[in-house]
C-alpha cells in the first residue's frame, strides 16, 4: 500500500512538473517616457539592460554599465547604436542627450527559462535509464518468465492463466506441469489457448495438452498437489482468518486476486508464519478439501537468478555437470525448496486438542495463480472447522482459502492440439513437433503460439487443466558475469540453510524495492468473462 | 504484440504532440537569454478575417493599428515591406518575443519504454505525457496570444515601442 502511494505520488509530481513545463513565462518590459521616471524605478539598482529608443527611430542598447547624468542631461554607457532599419551604426561608448530619447526600455534578464522543463526531462530520463537498467539486469521483474498461457490472448502477464514447468531450468529437470485454467462455461467444442515467451529464455516445449473433465452446473474439478483430480460441490467461505492476531479474512475470503502476503524475515529467509482459519456452518463435514489459490512472490526467481549469476562465465560448464550428475541436479532441485518448505495444512482435532497434519503443496512460479485442493485426511464431526496453515514468511501470495466437498476422484480426458497458429498463421510444423514425444517446439523471446483443441462433445461443459511438459534455458546476461561467486553457489546447493540466513538482508533490499511495485502495478479486481461463475 | 505497442506509441505521439510540430521562427528572433538586447521587434502571426495568415516582425502598435514587416516572394526574389493593419481586420493574433527551445525530438526517447517490459504500460504513457508537455510547453513559453495583451502592452514588444517615428515613412522600414 505504501509503495502504491509512492508510485501515485511520483505520478502526481511528474504531472505537476509536466504542467509546470507548460506554463508560459509571463514577461513584460518596463518603459519610461523620461529620465526622471527611469530614475524613480525602485529596481534601478539591479542594472537592467537599457534600450533608449530615439525620436529619429534609432535605438541604443546599453549593457549594465549605463548611467543617467542629470547635470549634463545625458544618458551614457557602453553598447551599440542601430538605425531605424536596425543596421549597426556605432559600437562602444555612447552618450545620448535626454531630449533625443523618445522612450526608455529596461529588460530584466530571463533567468533559468528552461529549468523546469530540463528538470522534468531530467527526471523522466533518469526514470527511464534506471527502469531500463533494472529490467535488463532483472528481466523477470519486467519480462515475465517460463512459458505463460492465456485464455485471452490480449491479456498481459499479470493475468496469465498458467505458467508452464517453472522449475525446469535445464533439460534434466524437465517435468509435466499441471495447472487449473479456471475456465468459465464452455459453449462449444473448440477451445483455444495462447502460449507466450515473455522472457529472455529459450523455451523447449515437449507437449501442451488439455485435460478435460465433464462437469454439471455447480460442479467444479480441482487437482491436488499429487495431480489427483476431484469432482467437487459446495463452497464454505472462511469466517475468520488471522496471522499473528491480524485479521486477513478479506484477503483470502473471495477469489478476487486481492492476495495476502507478508514480507520476508530480515534475519532468515527460512522463517515460517501461521494462518489460522475458521469455517462455520459447514453442513457437510465429510470429504472436505481446502481450495488454495496461491502463487509465489519473486523470492524463488531471485534465487534462480542469483544461482546463474554465481556461475558467472562457467554457467555452461556447471549446467553440463547438472545434466550428467543426478546428485547435483537433485540438490539444485530440492535443496533450497526443502528448506523453504511447502504450504502445510493442519486440522484442529477437538478430541486430542491438537493440530493434525493433513497435506501440503508447493508450486514454483510468481506469475499465474495456482488453484489446487488439499483433501482433509481427518474427518471432523463438528460444523465449525478450524484449520492452520504453516508457510514460509515472504515466499507465498495467498488469494483464496475455501472449503469444498469432494464427491469423487475423476480421470481426465487428455487432448492434444488440433491446430497451431504462429503469430496468427497456421503452423503445421510446430503442430507436428508437439505431436511427436521425441521432439520439442522451440519458443524464443517474443514468440506467441495459439493452440486449438477439439473437445469431445458439443454442448457439454468441461473443467479444463493445462498439462505442459518441457524445460527452459535462461539466457546469460552480461551483468551477471560480474556476480560470479562459486563459493556462494556451493553454499546455496550444499548448505541451503546457511545460504537462506546469509542472503536474508540482500533479498530484503530487492523485496522492498521491487516486489510490491511489480505486483501493485496490476489492475485491481479485473474481471474476465471466463471468471464468471 | 510489439506491433500493437509500436502502433499505439505512434498514434499517441501524433495525437499528443506530432500534430502540432515545432513551427518556423525567423532568424531575428533572439534566444531567451538575449531578449533584452535584441534590436528587433517580436515575431507576430496574424489571422485575418479574410482568411489569410500573415507572419512578420512587429514594427509598432497603437490603439487602432498594427505595423508588421513581412517578407514576400516573387519569382524567387524575396522582398520586405511593412504593412499597416487595422485591429478590425484581424480575427486573432499571437506573437513570440524569444525563440523557444525545440524539445520535440526528445519525444522519440519515449521508445526507451520498450526496455521496461511489462512496465511499458505505465512508463510509455508517462513518457509521452511528460515529453509532450515539455515540448508543447516550451513551444508556447515565450508566446502571447492577442487576448492576453492590450495594445499598450503589445507595443512594448515592437521594434518601435514609442510608435512609428515622425520622420520615417512606415513603408520605408525594412
XYZ file of C-alpha atoms in Angstrom:
707
model
C 0.000 0.000 0.000
C 2.861 2.358 0.867
C 4.570 1.574 -2.427
C 1.349 2.213 -4.260
C 1.131 5.599 -2.565
C 4.725 6.337 -3.521
C 4.033 5.454 -7.158
C 0.934 7.624 -7.047
C 2.986 10.439 -5.549
C 5.649 10.108 -8.241
C 2.996 10.279 -10.934
C 1.471 13.354 -9.312
C 4.871 15.031 -9.006
C 5.702 14.254 -12.624
C 2.315 15.571 -13.667
C 2.907 18.775 -11.726
C 6.306 19.129 -13.323
C 4.739 18.476 -16.708
C 2.068 21.083 -16.073
C 4.741 23.426 -14.790
C 6.605 22.852 -18.013
C 3.574 24.096 -19.894
C 3.447 27.376 -18.023
C 4.261 30.457 -20.073
C 6.966 32.780 -18.773
C 4.950 35.962 -18.458
C 7.357 38.721 -19.217
C 6.677 42.384 -19.645
C 9.074 45.101 -20.350
C 9.188 48.366 -18.480
C 9.068 51.576 -20.455
C 9.619 55.112 -19.231
C 8.889 58.313 -21.077
C 11.642 60.374 -19.428
C 14.821 60.041 -17.391
C 13.126 61.041 -14.128
C 10.657 58.192 -14.198
C 13.503 55.844 -15.102
C 15.430 57.004 -12.036
C 12.386 56.629 -9.803
C 12.236 52.942 -10.657
C 12.873 51.205 -7.343
C 14.640 48.323 -9.092
C 17.036 50.531 -10.963
C 19.990 49.264 -8.915
C 19.600 45.871 -10.446
C 21.129 47.336 -13.581
C 18.828 46.036 -16.190
C 19.736 46.251 -19.817
C 18.598 49.587 -21.125
C 17.310 50.404 -24.570
C 16.976 54.030 -25.488
C 14.561 54.377 -28.374
C 15.401 57.659 -30.065
C 12.914 60.026 -31.627
C 14.527 59.505 -35.055
C 13.908 55.761 -34.919
C 17.419 54.717 -33.883
C 17.917 52.523 -30.844
C 20.832 52.401 -28.430
C 21.258 49.205 -26.477
C 23.307 49.723 -23.332
C 24.668 46.912 -21.239
C 24.742 47.095 -17.441
C 27.235 49.965 -17.389
C 24.860 52.803 -18.227
C 24.437 55.951 -16.120
C 21.985 58.821 -16.063
C 23.904 62.113 -15.876
C 21.266 64.558 -14.691
C 23.696 67.502 -14.657
C 24.510 67.163 -18.320
C 21.102 65.661 -19.151
C 22.661 62.764 -20.988
C 22.478 59.018 -20.794
C 25.934 57.475 -21.016
C 27.149 53.924 -21.262
C 28.633 51.220 -23.452
C 26.711 49.465 -26.134
C 25.558 49.584 -29.740
C 23.545 52.064 -31.761
C 21.290 50.899 -34.591
C 19.423 52.944 -37.191
C 15.710 52.596 -37.853
C 16.398 49.670 -40.225
C 18.415 48.166 -37.417
C 21.732 48.363 -39.146
C 24.525 48.928 -36.631
C 25.833 52.484 -36.691
C 28.327 52.566 -33.854
C 29.655 50.495 -31.014
C 31.387 51.367 -27.742
C 30.953 54.450 -25.552
C 27.653 56.158 -26.173
C 26.325 59.484 -24.905
C 22.702 60.304 -25.638
C 21.009 63.622 -24.817
C 17.719 63.203 -22.962
C 15.823 65.298 -25.446
C 16.635 62.901 -28.307
C 15.168 59.931 -26.475
C 11.550 59.034 -27.129
C 11.263 56.189 -24.694
C 13.445 54.213 -22.264
C 13.041 50.481 -22.050
C 14.501 48.245 -19.368
C 14.668 44.500 -19.620
C 15.221 42.063 -16.861
C 17.217 39.020 -17.840
C 15.119 35.881 -18.238
C 16.845 33.550 -15.809
C 16.527 29.768 -15.978
C 13.724 29.861 -18.520
C 14.236 26.165 -19.264
C 14.947 24.965 -15.736
C 11.516 23.467 -15.048
C 11.460 21.719 -18.416
C 15.007 20.443 -18.044
C 14.106 19.210 -14.555
C 11.064 17.361 -15.911
C 13.115 15.814 -18.714
C 15.938 15.020 -16.304
C 13.579 13.161 -14.004
C 11.922 11.217 -16.798
C 15.328 10.431 -18.384
C 16.647 9.186 -15.044
C 13.456 7.201 -14.538
C 13.863 5.624 -17.993
C 17.529 4.817 -17.508
C 17.081 3.340 -14.024
C 13.997 1.415 -15.152
C 15.794 0.146 -18.240
C 18.846 -0.941 -16.262
C 16.711 -2.675 -13.650
C 14.811 -4.512 -16.345
C 17.979 -5.515 -18.185
C 19.630 -6.774 -15.015
C 16.459 -8.296 -13.555
C 14.441 -9.246 -16.629
C 11.942 -11.290 -14.701
C 10.670 -8.176 -12.978
C 9.788 -6.787 -16.370
C 9.598 -9.528 -18.924
C 7.936 -12.396 -17.074
C 9.282 -15.938 -17.110
C 8.654 -19.501 -18.272
C 6.004 -20.129 -20.925
C 2.935 -18.152 -19.902
C -0.517 -19.311 -21.010
C -3.576 -17.199 -21.651
C -7.196 -17.924 -22.437
C -7.499 -14.353 -23.637
C -4.534 -13.739 -25.926
C -4.636 -9.979 -25.289
C -4.022 -10.248 -21.562
C -0.667 -9.350 -20.071
C 1.311 -11.478 -17.647
C -0.460 -10.063 -14.611
C -3.460 -12.077 -15.748
C -1.738 -15.190 -17.051
C -3.906 -18.262 -16.541
C -0.988 -20.602 -16.140
C 2.780 -20.798 -16.357
C 4.452 -23.957 -17.501
C 7.244 -26.014 -15.880
C 8.752 -23.113 -13.870
C 11.192 -25.423 -12.083
C 12.667 -26.931 -15.224
C 15.697 -24.719 -15.808
C 17.710 -27.427 -17.590
C 16.889 -30.488 -19.752
C 17.322 -32.974 -16.910
C 14.799 -31.066 -14.822
C 12.062 -31.435 -17.425
C 8.678 -32.390 -15.994
C 4.981 -32.270 -16.724
C 3.272 -29.362 -15.034
C -0.494 -29.377 -14.487
C -2.319 -26.117 -13.895
C -6.003 -25.405 -13.476
C -7.221 -22.977 -16.130
C -10.244 -21.900 -14.093
C -12.308 -21.630 -17.255
C -15.901 -20.449 -17.337
C -18.710 -22.328 -19.021
C -17.615 -23.900 -22.309
C -20.181 -23.189 -25.004
C -18.752 -25.100 -27.945
C -16.276 -27.871 -28.550
C -13.442 -25.677 -29.803
C -11.083 -24.351 -27.158
C -8.059 -22.127 -27.715
C -5.076 -21.263 -25.584
C -2.193 -18.851 -26.215
C 1.383 -19.544 -25.144
C 3.841 -16.649 -24.941
C 7.551 -16.374 -24.339
C 7.831 -13.112 -22.446
C 11.302 -13.600 -21.032
C 14.907 -13.747 -22.177
C 14.719 -17.536 -22.228
C 14.592 -20.364 -24.717
C 11.529 -22.493 -24.081
C 11.760 -26.117 -25.181
C 8.182 -27.360 -25.198
C 7.591 -31.072 -25.494
C 3.815 -31.044 -25.159
C 0.948 -28.682 -24.444
C -2.147 -30.754 -23.788
C -5.503 -30.065 -22.235
C -7.001 -32.256 -19.522
C -10.780 -32.089 -19.744
C -13.381 -33.154 -17.191
C -17.118 -33.037 -17.962
C -18.955 -31.115 -15.265
C -22.503 -30.170 -14.427
C -23.854 -26.944 -13.056
C -22.367 -26.079 -9.614
C -19.711 -28.757 -10.018
C -16.018 -27.989 -10.148
C -12.940 -30.139 -10.585
C -9.780 -29.395 -8.642
C -6.388 -31.056 -8.687
C -4.346 -31.981 -5.684
C -0.565 -31.490 -5.408
C -0.181 -35.149 -6.362
C -2.161 -34.466 -9.527
C -5.256 -36.321 -8.489
C -8.471 -34.749 -9.682
C -11.565 -34.382 -7.536
C -15.096 -33.568 -8.600
C -16.367 -31.110 -6.001
C -19.502 -29.285 -4.919
C -20.459 -26.778 -2.210
C -18.306 -23.901 -1.047
C -17.677 -22.763 2.501
C -16.008 -19.374 2.738
C -13.788 -18.507 5.676
C -15.458 -16.705 8.566
C -12.184 -15.696 10.113
C -8.546 -15.753 9.060
C -5.776 -14.461 11.272
C -1.994 -14.164 11.153
C -0.326 -13.022 14.353
C -3.701 -11.714 15.532
C -4.060 -9.653 12.371
C -7.358 -10.197 10.579
C -6.735 -11.135 6.948
C -10.204 -12.543 6.246
C -10.911 -10.085 3.438
C -7.722 -11.100 1.647
C -8.486 -14.790 1.469
C -12.269 -14.996 1.594
C -13.015 -14.400 -2.077
C -11.285 -15.475 -5.292
C -10.548 -11.877 -6.311
C -6.750 -11.603 -6.665
C -6.660 -9.426 -3.562
C -3.922 -11.508 -2.013
C -2.430 -11.917 1.405
C 1.359 -11.852 1.520
C 3.910 -10.892 4.121
C 7.436 -9.535 3.891
C 10.304 -11.930 4.423
C 12.130 -12.208 7.710
C 15.139 -9.903 7.593
C 17.188 -12.373 9.641
C 16.366 -15.642 7.936
C 14.540 -16.499 4.729
C 13.541 -19.818 6.291
C 11.199 -18.244 8.834
C 7.632 -19.514 8.942
C 4.303 -17.988 9.835
C 0.884 -19.445 10.604
C -2.550 -18.610 9.257
C -5.475 -19.638 11.478
C -8.768 -20.252 9.688
C -12.283 -20.728 10.994
C -15.161 -22.063 8.880
C -18.617 -22.070 10.458
C -21.840 -23.788 9.402
C -20.112 -26.460 7.368
C -23.237 -28.514 6.687
C -21.463 -31.464 5.188
C -18.227 -32.122 7.034
C -17.377 -35.327 5.195
C -14.927 -35.415 2.302
C -13.728 -31.913 2.854
C -10.919 -30.321 0.925
C -9.308 -26.912 1.226
C -9.153 -24.935 -2.004
C -5.959 -22.910 -2.154
C -5.383 -20.207 -4.735
C -1.746 -19.204 -4.465
C 1.416 -18.257 -6.205
C 4.923 -17.351 -5.174
C 6.490 -13.977 -4.588
C 9.675 -13.205 -6.519
C 11.823 -14.963 -3.908
C 12.493 -18.122 -5.913
C 13.075 -16.057 -9.037
C 15.706 -14.194 -7.048
C 17.379 -17.488 -6.154
C 17.415 -18.740 -9.746
C 18.944 -15.502 -10.990
C 21.471 -15.459 -8.169
C 22.473 -19.049 -8.881
C 23.143 -18.299 -12.535
C 24.942 -15.100 -11.574
C 27.186 -17.008 -9.159
C 28.115 -19.365 -12.002
C 29.396 -16.397 -13.998
C 31.338 -17.404 -17.095
C 31.235 -21.067 -16.023
C 27.484 -21.277 -16.374
C 27.540 -23.671 -19.330
C 30.152 -25.953 -17.672
C 28.144 -26.129 -14.458
C 24.896 -26.781 -16.269
C 26.649 -29.579 -18.174
C 27.593 -31.097 -14.797
C 23.977 -30.886 -13.693
C 22.966 -32.856 -16.742
C 25.463 -35.620 -16.075
C 25.278 -35.788 -12.289
C 21.943 -36.704 -10.733
C 23.063 -35.762 -7.214
C 23.875 -32.177 -8.190
C 20.620 -31.900 -10.104
C 18.706 -33.153 -7.071
C 20.495 -30.665 -4.818
C 19.533 -27.830 -7.126
C 16.001 -29.011 -7.425
C 15.289 -29.813 -3.824
C 17.959 -28.143 -1.657
C 16.507 -24.689 -1.189
C 12.982 -25.884 -1.893
C 13.081 -28.250 1.070
C 14.391 -25.520 3.336
C 11.743 -23.043 2.232
C 9.106 -25.672 2.813
C 5.624 -26.351 1.494
C 2.357 -24.719 2.389
C 1.305 -27.149 5.140
C -2.257 -27.737 6.248
C -3.318 -28.775 9.760
C -6.780 -29.577 11.135
C -7.743 -28.902 14.752
C -8.796 -32.098 16.495
C -11.213 -31.392 19.345
C -10.693 -34.822 20.855
C -6.933 -34.729 21.122
C -6.851 -30.939 21.473
C -4.064 -30.738 18.940
C -3.319 -29.866 15.336
C -3.233 -32.805 12.955
C -1.141 -32.603 9.780
C -3.239 -33.120 6.627
C -1.229 -32.404 3.497
C 0.964 -29.793 1.819
C 1.554 -28.196 -1.528
C 4.297 -26.394 -3.422
C 4.322 -24.912 -6.887
C 7.061 -22.681 -8.267
C 6.187 -19.530 -10.161
C 5.318 -15.951 -9.352
C 3.035 -15.134 -12.268
C -0.027 -17.329 -12.671
C -2.246 -18.157 -9.713
C -2.334 -21.876 -8.950
C -5.648 -23.376 -7.896
C -5.315 -26.643 -6.025
C -7.182 -28.689 -3.467
C -5.789 -30.223 -0.295
C -8.173 -33.022 0.728
C -8.516 -33.332 4.517
C -7.406 -36.746 5.669
C -9.091 -36.492 9.052
C -12.839 -36.261 9.423
C -14.447 -33.625 11.571
C -17.801 -34.159 13.266
C -18.192 -30.520 14.020
C -19.875 -27.910 11.796
C -17.133 -25.489 12.772
C -13.816 -26.345 11.182
C -10.569 -24.854 12.447
C -7.550 -25.065 10.199
C -3.976 -23.903 10.421
C -1.672 -23.203 7.509
C 2.061 -23.064 8.069
C 4.039 -21.375 5.339
C 7.302 -19.615 4.667
C 7.254 -15.932 5.508
C 7.707 -13.881 2.360
C 7.522 -16.688 -0.186
C 3.805 -17.012 -0.850
C 0.878 -14.930 -2.015
C -2.451 -16.406 -0.931
C -5.598 -15.284 -2.729
C -8.281 -17.720 -1.625
C -8.825 -20.339 1.041
C -12.231 -22.056 0.968
C -13.584 -25.450 1.915
C -15.437 -27.701 -0.512
C -16.838 -31.229 -0.545
C -15.261 -33.617 -2.994
C -17.661 -36.185 -4.444
C -15.210 -38.497 -6.107
C -11.874 -38.758 -7.826
C -12.152 -38.371 -11.588
C -9.934 -39.224 -14.542
C -9.079 -36.672 -17.240
C -9.618 -36.825 -20.970
C -6.263 -35.766 -22.420
C -6.477 -33.732 -25.602
C -3.539 -32.700 -27.756
C -3.694 -29.641 -30.029
C -5.504 -29.985 -33.352
C -4.035 -26.813 -34.774
C -1.314 -24.268 -34.065
C -1.182 -20.626 -35.063
C 2.236 -18.991 -35.031
C 1.778 -15.219 -34.935
C -1.637 -15.663 -36.499
C -0.611 -18.095 -39.274
C -1.181 -21.846 -39.438
C 1.956 -23.670 -38.361
C 1.710 -27.396 -39.154
C 5.416 -27.864 -38.493
C 5.041 -26.791 -34.867
C 1.935 -28.956 -34.567
C 3.988 -31.933 -35.764
C 6.673 -31.215 -33.141
C 4.095 -31.183 -30.357
C 2.577 -34.448 -31.522
C 5.963 -36.194 -31.557
C 7.053 -37.044 -27.968
C 10.711 -37.042 -29.042
C 10.640 -33.528 -30.491
C 10.462 -30.064 -28.993
C 8.813 -26.874 -30.090
C 11.413 -24.155 -29.543
C 9.867 -20.894 -28.455
C 12.130 -17.848 -28.470
C 11.625 -14.491 -26.709
C 8.643 -12.685 -28.169
C 7.140 -15.841 -29.676
C 3.403 -16.301 -29.413
C 1.579 -19.514 -30.310
C -2.150 -20.120 -30.219
C -3.238 -23.740 -29.821
C -6.654 -25.053 -30.813
C -8.225 -28.092 -29.163
C -11.336 -30.044 -30.107
C -13.276 -31.084 -27.011
C -15.078 -34.452 -27.106
C -18.664 -33.204 -27.097
C -20.549 -30.158 -28.182
C -22.933 -28.569 -25.648
C -21.037 -30.164 -22.780
C -19.323 -28.020 -20.161
C -15.794 -29.020 -19.127
C -13.362 -28.126 -16.390
C -10.016 -27.702 -18.128
C -6.441 -28.078 -16.975
C -3.225 -27.386 -18.802
C -0.671 -30.155 -18.961
C 2.608 -28.713 -20.240
C 5.891 -30.573 -20.458
C 9.325 -29.202 -21.232
C 12.177 -27.127 -19.883
C 13.659 -23.715 -20.451
C 17.108 -22.204 -20.694
C 17.721 -18.899 -19.036
C 19.775 -16.513 -21.141
C 23.000 -15.346 -19.553
C 23.199 -11.582 -19.074
C 26.429 -9.641 -19.326
C 25.880 -8.060 -15.907
C 25.569 -11.447 -14.276
C 29.143 -12.325 -15.265
C 30.351 -9.827 -12.676
C 28.474 -11.639 -9.917
C 30.476 -14.836 -10.202
C 30.884 -16.411 -6.785
C 31.358 -20.187 -6.812
C 31.600 -20.347 -3.039
C 28.156 -18.816 -2.677
C 26.893 -21.219 -5.316
C 28.332 -24.114 -3.321
C 26.698 -22.791 -0.135
C 23.403 -22.388 -1.914
C 23.297 -26.001 -3.034
C 25.206 -27.795 -0.279
C 24.175 -25.753 2.734
C 20.922 -24.020 1.784
C 20.051 -23.412 5.435
C 23.103 -21.179 5.841
C 22.542 -19.551 2.473
C 18.979 -18.552 3.378
C 20.234 -16.956 6.569
C 23.155 -15.172 4.907
C 21.083 -13.923 1.994
C 18.167 -12.559 4.045
C 19.451 -8.989 4.172
C 20.283 -8.839 0.452
C 16.905 -10.222 -0.505
C 15.218 -7.684 1.728
C 16.681 -4.913 -0.411
C 15.234 -6.439 -3.577
C 11.969 -7.252 -1.913
C 11.368 -3.779 -0.565
C 12.373 -2.124 -3.810
C 10.770 -4.213 -6.449
C 8.372 -6.824 -5.173
C 5.451 -4.629 -4.255
C 5.951 -2.214 -7.121
C 5.882 -5.117 -9.523
C 2.647 -6.548 -8.280
C 0.939 -3.354 -7.246
C 1.011 -2.360 -10.891
C -1.771 -4.814 -11.617
C -5.256 -3.533 -12.116
C -7.284 -4.492 -9.086
C -10.065 -6.967 -9.467
C -10.051 -7.131 -13.217
C -12.903 -9.369 -14.242
C -12.749 -11.595 -17.252
C -15.754 -13.218 -18.765
C -14.289 -16.623 -18.112
C -14.050 -15.900 -14.403
C -17.806 -15.601 -14.183
C -19.067 -18.490 -12.121
C 2.039 -7.585 -29.575
C 5.118 -5.477 -30.356
C 3.384 -4.161 -33.463
C 0.414 -3.129 -31.350
C 2.655 -1.339 -28.876
C 4.506 0.489 -31.645
C 1.198 1.412 -33.287
C -0.160 2.783 -30.021
C 3.066 4.684 -29.487
C 2.911 6.264 -32.940
C -0.759 7.138 -32.564
C -0.195 8.680 -29.148
C 2.859 10.556 -30.380
C 0.991 12.046 -33.297
C -2.073 12.641 -31.198
C -0.305 14.319 -28.319
C 2.481 16.200 -29.985
C 3.208 15.292 -33.543
C 0.136 17.095 -34.821
C 1.484 20.391 -33.540
C 5.123 20.139 -34.509
C 7.767 22.797 -33.928
C 6.982 25.876 -36.032
C 9.258 28.111 -38.119
C 10.908 31.012 -36.328
C 12.723 33.867 -38.131
C 16.406 34.468 -37.505
C 15.870 37.919 -35.956
C 14.005 36.372 -33.033
C 16.524 36.128 -30.168
C 17.113 33.278 -27.794
C 15.619 33.836 -24.339
C 18.910 34.986 -22.800
C 19.342 37.722 -25.460
C 15.823 39.056 -25.436
C 16.849 42.203 -23.518
C 19.481 43.282 -26.004
C 17.697 42.496 -29.230
C 17.182 45.381 -31.596
C 14.254 43.873 -33.493
C 10.605 43.506 -32.688
C 8.771 40.318 -31.808
C 7.598 37.804 -34.388
C 3.856 38.240 -34.796
C 1.401 35.883 -36.503
C -1.839 37.413 -37.653
C -5.014 35.665 -38.630
C -7.041 37.955 -40.861
C -10.783 37.980 -41.194
C -10.423 37.428 -44.944
C -8.941 34.009 -44.164
C -5.278 34.883 -44.862
C -2.496 34.365 -42.347
C 0.453 36.744 -42.115
C 3.646 36.499 -40.115
C 6.392 39.058 -39.645
C 8.249 41.417 -37.352
C 6.111 43.628 -35.145
C 7.178 47.160 -36.026
C 4.737 49.192 -33.970
C 1.266 49.084 -32.474
C -1.161 51.715 -31.267
C -4.806 51.772 -30.242
C -6.154 51.067 -33.693
C -3.387 49.746 -35.891
C -0.564 47.257 -36.100
C 2.507 47.670 -38.346
C 4.152 44.465 -39.470
C 7.256 43.907 -41.587
C 6.568 40.957 -43.832
C 8.575 39.083 -46.401
C 7.099 38.476 -49.832
C 8.435 36.343 -52.642
C 8.012 36.996 -56.366
C 9.925 34.875 -58.900
C 12.464 33.763 -56.324
C 13.078 37.367 -55.286
C 12.427 37.896 -51.611
C 11.444 41.398 -50.661
C 10.411 43.013 -47.394
C 7.702 45.540 -46.791
C 5.898 46.994 -43.832
C 2.137 46.867 -43.894
C -0.453 48.551 -41.736
C -3.461 46.631 -40.440
C -6.494 47.821 -38.506
C -7.489 45.695 -35.479
C -10.883 45.395 -37.097
C -9.260 43.414 -39.933
C -7.892 40.829 -37.509
C -9.540 37.643 -36.388
C -6.782 36.849 -33.931
C -3.043 37.191 -33.406
C -0.188 35.855 -31.312
C 3.444 36.766 -31.004
C 6.762 35.333 -29.843
C 9.306 37.583 -28.166
C 12.017 34.880 -27.958
C 12.846 31.703 -29.808
C 11.744 28.639 -27.816
C 13.850 25.529 -27.365
C 12.822 22.608 -29.548
C 12.176 19.523 -27.415
C 10.118 17.646 -29.988
C 12.978 15.357 -30.971
C 13.100 14.104 -27.382
C 9.582 12.693 -27.641
C 11.138 9.835 -29.606
C 13.079 8.886 -26.465
C 9.773 7.581 -25.116
C 10.608 4.459 -27.121
C 13.091 3.619 -24.354
C 9.996 2.373 -22.530
C 10.259 -0.793 -24.635
C 13.151 -1.730 -22.335
C 10.789 -1.603 -19.380
C 8.995 -4.791 -20.377
C 5.521 -5.013 -18.968
C 6.023 -1.757 -17.113
C 5.748 -0.171 -20.542
C 2.007 0.007 -19.923
C 2.779 2.653 -17.300
C 6.075 4.131 -18.473
C 5.149 4.735 -22.119
C 2.121 6.950 -21.387
C 4.094 8.656 -18.614
C 6.951 9.356 -21.026
C 4.593 10.612 -23.705
C 2.713 12.852 -21.288
C 5.844 14.389 -19.767
C 7.820 14.721 -23.019
C 4.884 16.101 -24.985
C 4.020 18.501 -22.187
C 7.581 19.751 -22.109
C 7.712 20.122 -25.897
C 4.364 21.889 -26.133
C 5.130 23.948 -23.027
C 8.446 25.032 -24.477
C 6.900 25.941 -27.825
C 4.492 28.301 -26.113
C 6.780 29.565 -23.363
C 7.659 32.902 -24.981
C 4.356 33.398 -26.683
C 1.447 35.711 -26.035
C -1.987 35.449 -27.560
C -3.908 38.506 -28.645
C -6.393 38.013 -25.830
C -3.621 38.218 -23.201
C -2.334 41.700 -24.024
C -3.757 45.126 -24.670
C -2.459 47.440 -27.378
C -0.134 49.277 -24.988
C 1.466 46.046 -23.827
C 1.684 44.833 -27.398
C 3.570 47.979 -28.398
C 6.296 47.176 -25.831
C 7.283 44.161 -27.917
C 7.568 46.143 -31.151
C 10.672 47.470 -32.836
C 9.369 50.964 -32.104
C 7.560 50.848 -28.736
C 7.186 54.630 -28.980
C 5.267 54.265 -32.255
C 6.440 54.947 -35.803
C 8.886 57.882 -35.598
C 7.536 61.044 -37.208
C 10.439 61.399 -39.626
C 10.048 57.891 -41.039
C 7.508 56.635 -43.516
C 6.444 53.208 -42.413
C 6.734 51.946 -45.997
C 10.497 52.579 -45.803
C 11.061 50.405 -42.789
C 12.876 47.198 -43.717
